[in-house]
Structure formats: C-alpha cells, structure tokens
mmCIF file of C-alpha atoms in Angstrom:
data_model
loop_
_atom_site.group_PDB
_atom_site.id
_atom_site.type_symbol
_atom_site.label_atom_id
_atom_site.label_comp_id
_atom_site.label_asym_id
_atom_site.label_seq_id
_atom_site.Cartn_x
_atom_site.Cartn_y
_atom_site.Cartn_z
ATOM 1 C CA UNK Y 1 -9.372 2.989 -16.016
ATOM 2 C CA UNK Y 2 -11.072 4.278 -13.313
ATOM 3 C CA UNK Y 3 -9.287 7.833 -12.119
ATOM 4 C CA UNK Y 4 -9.449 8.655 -8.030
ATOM 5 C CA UNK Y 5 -8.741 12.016 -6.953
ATOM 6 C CA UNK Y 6 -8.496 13.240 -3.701
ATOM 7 C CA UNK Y 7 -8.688 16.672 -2.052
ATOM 8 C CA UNK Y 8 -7.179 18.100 -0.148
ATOM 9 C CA UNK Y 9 -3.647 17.021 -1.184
ATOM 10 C CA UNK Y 10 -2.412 18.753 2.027
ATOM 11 C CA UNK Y 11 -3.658 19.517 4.654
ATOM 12 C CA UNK Y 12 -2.335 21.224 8.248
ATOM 13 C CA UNK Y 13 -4.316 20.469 11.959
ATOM 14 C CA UNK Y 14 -3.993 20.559 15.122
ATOM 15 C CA UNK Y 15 -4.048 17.471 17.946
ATOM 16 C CA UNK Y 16 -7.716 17.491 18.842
ATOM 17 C CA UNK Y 17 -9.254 18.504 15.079
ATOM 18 C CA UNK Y 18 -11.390 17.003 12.954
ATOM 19 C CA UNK Y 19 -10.427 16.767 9.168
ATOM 20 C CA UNK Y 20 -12.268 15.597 6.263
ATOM 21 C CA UNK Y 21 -11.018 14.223 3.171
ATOM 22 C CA UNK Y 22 -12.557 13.386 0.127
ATOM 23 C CA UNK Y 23 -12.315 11.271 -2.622
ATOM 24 C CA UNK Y 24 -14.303 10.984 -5.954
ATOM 25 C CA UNK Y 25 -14.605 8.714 -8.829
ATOM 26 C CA UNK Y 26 -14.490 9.307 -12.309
ATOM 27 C CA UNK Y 27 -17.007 6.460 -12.411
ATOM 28 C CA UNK Y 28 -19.457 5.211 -9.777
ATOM 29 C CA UNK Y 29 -17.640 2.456 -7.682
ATOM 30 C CA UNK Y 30 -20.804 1.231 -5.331
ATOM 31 C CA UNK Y 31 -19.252 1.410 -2.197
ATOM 32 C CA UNK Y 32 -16.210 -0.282 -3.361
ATOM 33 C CA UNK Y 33 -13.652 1.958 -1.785
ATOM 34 C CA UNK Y 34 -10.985 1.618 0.609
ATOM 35 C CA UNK Y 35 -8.834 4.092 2.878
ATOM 36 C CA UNK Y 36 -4.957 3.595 3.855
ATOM 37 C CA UNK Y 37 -2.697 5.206 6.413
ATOM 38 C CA UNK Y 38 0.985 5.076 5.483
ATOM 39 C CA UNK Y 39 3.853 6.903 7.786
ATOM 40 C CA UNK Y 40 7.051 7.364 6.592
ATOM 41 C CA UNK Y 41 9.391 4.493 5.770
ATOM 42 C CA UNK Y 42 6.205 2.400 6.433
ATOM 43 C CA UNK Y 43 3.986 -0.037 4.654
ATOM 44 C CA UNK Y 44 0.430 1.656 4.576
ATOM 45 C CA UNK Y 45 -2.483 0.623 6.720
ATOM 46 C CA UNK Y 46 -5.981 -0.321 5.911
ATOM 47 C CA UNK Y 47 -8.617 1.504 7.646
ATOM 48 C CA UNK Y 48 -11.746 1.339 6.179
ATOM 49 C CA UNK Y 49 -13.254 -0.763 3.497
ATOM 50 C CA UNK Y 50 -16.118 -0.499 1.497
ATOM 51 C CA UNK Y 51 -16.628 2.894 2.090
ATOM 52 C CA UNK Y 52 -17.501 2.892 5.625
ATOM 53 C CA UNK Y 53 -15.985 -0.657 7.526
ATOM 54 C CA UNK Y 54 -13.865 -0.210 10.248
ATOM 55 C CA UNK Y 55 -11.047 -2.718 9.600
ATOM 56 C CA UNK Y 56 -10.481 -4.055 13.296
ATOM 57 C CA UNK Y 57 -8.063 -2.434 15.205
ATOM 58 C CA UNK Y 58 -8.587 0.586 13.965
ATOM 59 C CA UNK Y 59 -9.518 3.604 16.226
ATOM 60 C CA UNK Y 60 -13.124 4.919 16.303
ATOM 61 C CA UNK Y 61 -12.059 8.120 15.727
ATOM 62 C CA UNK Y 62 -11.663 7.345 12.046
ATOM 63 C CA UNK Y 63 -14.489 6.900 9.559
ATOM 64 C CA UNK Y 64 -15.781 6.671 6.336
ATOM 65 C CA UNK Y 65 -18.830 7.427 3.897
ATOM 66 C CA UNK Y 66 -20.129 7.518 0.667
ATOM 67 C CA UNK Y 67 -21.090 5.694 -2.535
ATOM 68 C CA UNK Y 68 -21.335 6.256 -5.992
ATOM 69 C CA UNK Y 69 -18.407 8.689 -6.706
ATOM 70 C CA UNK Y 70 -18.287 10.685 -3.750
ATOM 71 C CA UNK Y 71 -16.257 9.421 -0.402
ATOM 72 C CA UNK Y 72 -15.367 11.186 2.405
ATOM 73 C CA UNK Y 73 -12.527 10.219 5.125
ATOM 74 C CA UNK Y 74 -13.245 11.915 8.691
ATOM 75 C CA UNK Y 75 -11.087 11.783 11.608
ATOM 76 C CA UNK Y 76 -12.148 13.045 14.802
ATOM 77 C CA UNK Y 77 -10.585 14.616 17.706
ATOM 78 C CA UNK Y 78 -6.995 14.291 15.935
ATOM 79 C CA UNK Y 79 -4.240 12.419 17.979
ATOM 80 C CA UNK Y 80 -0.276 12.616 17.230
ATOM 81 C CA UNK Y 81 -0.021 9.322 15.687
ATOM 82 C CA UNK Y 82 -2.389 10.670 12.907
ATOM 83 C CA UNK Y 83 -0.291 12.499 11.403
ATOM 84 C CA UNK Y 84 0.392 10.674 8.232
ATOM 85 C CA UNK Y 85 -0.808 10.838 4.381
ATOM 86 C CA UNK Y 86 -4.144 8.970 3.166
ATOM 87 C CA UNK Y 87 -4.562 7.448 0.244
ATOM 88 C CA UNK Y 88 -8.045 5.981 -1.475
ATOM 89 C CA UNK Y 89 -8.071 3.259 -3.571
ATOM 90 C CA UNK Y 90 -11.608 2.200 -6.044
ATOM 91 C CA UNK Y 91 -12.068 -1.695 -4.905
ATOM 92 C CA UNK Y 92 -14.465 -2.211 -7.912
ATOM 93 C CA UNK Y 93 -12.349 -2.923 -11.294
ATOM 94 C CA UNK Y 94 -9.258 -3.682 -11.950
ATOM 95 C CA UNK Y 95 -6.745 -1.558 -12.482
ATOM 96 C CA UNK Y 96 -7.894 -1.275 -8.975
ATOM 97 C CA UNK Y 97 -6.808 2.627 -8.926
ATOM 98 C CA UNK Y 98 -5.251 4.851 -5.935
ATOM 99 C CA UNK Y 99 -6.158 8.724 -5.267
ATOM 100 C CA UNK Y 100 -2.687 10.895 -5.086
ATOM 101 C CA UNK Y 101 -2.556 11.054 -1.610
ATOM 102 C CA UNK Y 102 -3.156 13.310 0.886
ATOM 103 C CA UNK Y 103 -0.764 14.603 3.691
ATOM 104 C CA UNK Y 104 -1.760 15.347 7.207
ATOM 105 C CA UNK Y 105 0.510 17.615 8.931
ATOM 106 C CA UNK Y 106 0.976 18.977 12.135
ATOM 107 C CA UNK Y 107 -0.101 22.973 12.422
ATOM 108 C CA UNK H 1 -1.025 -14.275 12.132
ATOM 109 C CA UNK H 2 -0.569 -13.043 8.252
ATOM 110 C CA UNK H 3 2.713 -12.342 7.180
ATOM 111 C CA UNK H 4 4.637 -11.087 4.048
ATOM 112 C CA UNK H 5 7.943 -10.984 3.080
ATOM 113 C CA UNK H 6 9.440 -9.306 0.216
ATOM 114 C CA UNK H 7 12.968 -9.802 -1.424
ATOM 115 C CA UNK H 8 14.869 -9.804 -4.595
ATOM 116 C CA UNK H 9 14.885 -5.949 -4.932
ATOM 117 C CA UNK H 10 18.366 -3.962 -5.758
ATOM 118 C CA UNK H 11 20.593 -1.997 -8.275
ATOM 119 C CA UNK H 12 20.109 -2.745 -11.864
ATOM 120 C CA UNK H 13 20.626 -1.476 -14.754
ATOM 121 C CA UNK H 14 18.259 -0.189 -17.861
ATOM 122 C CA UNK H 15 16.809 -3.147 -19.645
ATOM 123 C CA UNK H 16 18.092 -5.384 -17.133
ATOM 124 C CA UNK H 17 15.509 -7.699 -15.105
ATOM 125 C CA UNK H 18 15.032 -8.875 -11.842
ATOM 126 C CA UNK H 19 12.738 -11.051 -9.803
ATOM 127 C CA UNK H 20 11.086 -9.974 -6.548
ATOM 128 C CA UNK H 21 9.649 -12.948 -4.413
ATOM 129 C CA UNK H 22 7.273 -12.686 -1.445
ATOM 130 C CA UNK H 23 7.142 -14.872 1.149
ATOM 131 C CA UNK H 24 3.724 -15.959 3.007
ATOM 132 C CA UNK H 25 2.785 -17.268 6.026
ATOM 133 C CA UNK H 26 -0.212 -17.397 8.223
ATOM 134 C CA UNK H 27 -1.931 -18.242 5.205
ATOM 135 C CA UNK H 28 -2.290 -20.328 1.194
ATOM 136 C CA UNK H 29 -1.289 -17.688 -1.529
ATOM 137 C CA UNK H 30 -3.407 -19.723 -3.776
ATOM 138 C CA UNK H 31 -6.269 -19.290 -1.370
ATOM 139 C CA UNK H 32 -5.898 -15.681 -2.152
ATOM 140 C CA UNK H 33 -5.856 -13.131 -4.386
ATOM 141 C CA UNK H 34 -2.199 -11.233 -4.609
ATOM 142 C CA UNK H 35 -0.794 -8.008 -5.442
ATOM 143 C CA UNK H 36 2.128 -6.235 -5.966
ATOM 144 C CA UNK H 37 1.942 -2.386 -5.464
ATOM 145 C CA UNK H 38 4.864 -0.215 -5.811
ATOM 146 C CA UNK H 39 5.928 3.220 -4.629
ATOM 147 C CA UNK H 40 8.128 5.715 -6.697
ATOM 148 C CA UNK H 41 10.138 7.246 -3.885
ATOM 149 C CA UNK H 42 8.444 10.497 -2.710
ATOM 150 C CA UNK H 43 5.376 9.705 -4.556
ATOM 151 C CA UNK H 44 2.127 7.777 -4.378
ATOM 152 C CA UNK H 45 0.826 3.999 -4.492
ATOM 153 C CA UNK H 46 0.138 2.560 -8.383
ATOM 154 C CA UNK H 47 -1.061 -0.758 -8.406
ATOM 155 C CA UNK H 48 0.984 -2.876 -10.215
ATOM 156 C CA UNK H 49 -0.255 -6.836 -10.594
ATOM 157 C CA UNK H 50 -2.599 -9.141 -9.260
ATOM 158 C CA UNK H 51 -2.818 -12.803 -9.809
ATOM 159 C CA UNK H 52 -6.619 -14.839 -8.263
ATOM 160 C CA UNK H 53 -6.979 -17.673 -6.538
ATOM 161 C CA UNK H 54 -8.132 -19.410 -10.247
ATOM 162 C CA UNK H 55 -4.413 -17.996 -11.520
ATOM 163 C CA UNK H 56 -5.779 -15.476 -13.915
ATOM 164 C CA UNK H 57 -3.344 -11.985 -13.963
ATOM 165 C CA UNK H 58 -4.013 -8.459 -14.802
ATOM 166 C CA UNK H 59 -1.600 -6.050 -15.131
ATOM 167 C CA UNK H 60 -1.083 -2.272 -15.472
ATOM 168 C CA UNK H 61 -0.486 -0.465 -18.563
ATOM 169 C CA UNK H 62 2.708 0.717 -17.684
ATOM 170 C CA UNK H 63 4.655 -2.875 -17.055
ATOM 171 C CA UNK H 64 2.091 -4.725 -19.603
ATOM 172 C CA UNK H 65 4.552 -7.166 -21.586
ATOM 173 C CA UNK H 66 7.531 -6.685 -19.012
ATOM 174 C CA UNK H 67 6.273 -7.939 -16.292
ATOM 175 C CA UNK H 68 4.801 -11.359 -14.924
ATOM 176 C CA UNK H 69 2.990 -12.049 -11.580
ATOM 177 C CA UNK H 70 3.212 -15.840 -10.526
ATOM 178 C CA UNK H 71 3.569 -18.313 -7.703
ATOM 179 C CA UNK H 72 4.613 -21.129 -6.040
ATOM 180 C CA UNK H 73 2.281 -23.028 -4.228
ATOM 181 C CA UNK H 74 4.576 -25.508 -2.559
ATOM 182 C CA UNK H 75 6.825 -22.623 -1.594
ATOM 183 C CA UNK H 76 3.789 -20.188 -0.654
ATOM 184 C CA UNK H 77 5.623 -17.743 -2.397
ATOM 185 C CA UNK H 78 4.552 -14.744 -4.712
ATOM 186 C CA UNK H 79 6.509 -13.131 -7.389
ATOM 187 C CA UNK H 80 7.051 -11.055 -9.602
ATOM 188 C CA UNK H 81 9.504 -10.927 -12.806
ATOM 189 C CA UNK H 82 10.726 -7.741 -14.055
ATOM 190 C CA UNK H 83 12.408 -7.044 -17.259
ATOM 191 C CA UNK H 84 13.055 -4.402 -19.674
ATOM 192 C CA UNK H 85 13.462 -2.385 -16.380
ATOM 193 C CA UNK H 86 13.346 1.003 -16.933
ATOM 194 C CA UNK H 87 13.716 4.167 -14.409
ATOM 195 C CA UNK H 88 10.655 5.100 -14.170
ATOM 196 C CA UNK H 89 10.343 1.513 -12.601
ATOM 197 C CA UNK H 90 12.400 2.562 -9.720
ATOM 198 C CA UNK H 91 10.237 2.203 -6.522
ATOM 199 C CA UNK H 92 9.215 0.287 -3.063
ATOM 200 C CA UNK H 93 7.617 -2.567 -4.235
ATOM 201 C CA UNK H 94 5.037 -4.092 -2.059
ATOM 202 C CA UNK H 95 2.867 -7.777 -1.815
ATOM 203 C CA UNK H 96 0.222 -7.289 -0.592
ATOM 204 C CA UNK H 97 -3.625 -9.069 -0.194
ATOM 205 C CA UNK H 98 -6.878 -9.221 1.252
ATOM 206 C CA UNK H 99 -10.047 -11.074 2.380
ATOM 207 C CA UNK H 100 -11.997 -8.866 -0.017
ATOM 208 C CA UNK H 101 -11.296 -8.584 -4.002
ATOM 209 C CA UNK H 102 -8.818 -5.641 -4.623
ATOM 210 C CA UNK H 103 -8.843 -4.690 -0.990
ATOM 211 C CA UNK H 104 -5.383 -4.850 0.560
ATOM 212 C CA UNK H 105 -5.375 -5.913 4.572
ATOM 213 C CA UNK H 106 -2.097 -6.974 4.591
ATOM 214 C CA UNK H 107 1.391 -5.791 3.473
ATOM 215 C CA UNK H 108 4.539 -6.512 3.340
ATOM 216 C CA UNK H 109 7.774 -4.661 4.113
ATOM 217 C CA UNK H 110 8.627 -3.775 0.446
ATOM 218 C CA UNK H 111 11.468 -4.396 -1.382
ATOM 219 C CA UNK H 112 13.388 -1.453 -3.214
ATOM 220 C CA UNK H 113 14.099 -1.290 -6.559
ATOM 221 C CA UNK H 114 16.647 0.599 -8.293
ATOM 222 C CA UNK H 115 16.911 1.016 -11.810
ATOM 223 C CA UNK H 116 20.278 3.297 -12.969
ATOM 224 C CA UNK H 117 23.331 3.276 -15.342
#
C-alpha cells in the first residue's frame, strides 16, 4: 500500500496568513492526488484534484502542486471559515490511501 | 444535483453484523464507481471499499473477509455488509464517489457505527 504522510499535523494562523501543507508519497503517484476540507461534525470537502484542479466552487485562495511524491496545499490570505483539518488522499492505486490529517487552528 | 444518503448504522455488539445502505440520487450508482470511507471518532479518514461501474470490489486489509460492498441498481442504492464487527470498527461511515477513479466529489452524511458489549 501506498503510505501518505502529511506535515504539519498542526498547525496555528492567523485570518489573513498563508499556510502550506505538504504531503508526500511513499511511492510516486503522478499527479494523482487529491485535497479535502472537513469541519467538525461534517462530511469533508473536495478541493483540489490531481494535484493542482480547483474543484468548482472552491475559493481561489486555495491551491495545489506537485507530482511524483511531493504535494503541497497553499492557502492564501486565510479567512475564518478555513479553519478546519486537511487531509490528502493518493488517487493512483487502490487502497486509495489518506495522509493523517492536518489541523488548522486559529492563533 | 448529487445526493447521498447513508443509513443502517447503530449499537451492536462484538461479532455481530450490520448493513449500512446508501441512497443515490442525481445520478446511476452503476454509472459510477462507489466508496465507503469511515472515520474512527477523533481520528482520520481510512478508505474502506469500493465497488466499479463493471462490479469488481476491493477492499482494505483490515475488513478483508468481513465485509462486502454491493448494490442495487433498481433501488440506486449502495451498501455495505458488516460482520464479525469488531471495536476497532466503530466509526462514521461515509458513501461517497466521484467523476474521477478514487477521487471522492461527493459525500454523504455518514452513518455511525457503534460496536460495544
């Protein structure tokens, strides 16, 4: 199986930051990786696919990069309804693997 | 518009089973592929099953034997039968699918699944 882990696994900010997280494959993935938002009590969200897609609806603020085994989330200019955790999931083999999450929180 | 609709989750007890359904709309599950993800409480997403358009299944490690992914076309209905239940099975569990293989646009509500003596 294909292992994702992401760093940080927490992370504090302000409104108006930028944060990065990252994600990286055991084993190269192409650019078959996806992002989720999920809020408490709440299904999560896709926000980007295949490393850097925009799923539609989703603020410019947010985007992705990377291929291979390296991925990076950014969001810019944080806004309160960030505030959330992040999860990656590999898109190119099943077991079709999640990172551990990562928790955005409010400094 | 896409919708899913989870049900079937509750209280049960070691080695007991249960079935989980998902309800589609907007949508042919058979069209699709489907998944069911699940959610330990406090902890992170772990892929759980998926079932293709063709009807081929995969499933992970952890409910390999247990567990069976299916559907019902004429119902456009998902599910997913549990047994052996263990704790470690206790979680949200979520359908879920996608336009693209593996990646999950839409979600449902989840169901909750408790397994306890």
């Amino acid at each position: 199986d294909i292992q994702m882990t992401q760093s940080p696994s927490s992370v504090s900010a302000s409104v108006g930051d930028r944060v990065t997280i990252t994600c990286r494959a055991s084993q190269g993935i192409d650019i078959w990786l996806a992002w989720y938002q999920q809020k408490p009590g709440k299904a999560p969200k896709l926000l980007i696919y295949a490393a850097s897609t925009l799923q539609s609806g989703v603020p410019s603020r947010f985007s992705g990069s990377g291929s291979g085994t390296d991925f990076t989330l950014t969001i810019t200019s944080l806004q309160p309804e960030d505030f959330a955790t992040y999860y990656c999931q590999q898109a190119n083999a099943v077991p079709p693997t999640f990172g551990q999450g990562t928790r955005l929180q409010i400094k | 518009e896409v919708q899913l609709v989870e049900s079937g989750g509750g209280l049960v007890q070691p080695g007991g089973s249960l079935r989980l359904s998902c309800a589609a709309s907007g949508f042919t599950v058979s069209s699709n592929f489907m998944s069911w993800v699940r959610q330990p409480p406090g902890k992170g997403l772990e892929w759980v099953s998926v079932i293709y358009s063709g009807g081929g299944t995969h499933y992970a490690d952890s409910v390999k034997g247990r567990f069976t992914i299916s559907r019902h076309n004429s119902e456009n209905t998902l599910y997913l039968q549990m047994n052996n239940l263990r704790a470690e099975d206790t979680a949200m569990y979520y359908c879920a699918t996608g336009i693209k293989i593996y990646t999950l646009d839409y979600w449902g509500q989840g169901t909750l699944v408790t397994v306890s003596s």
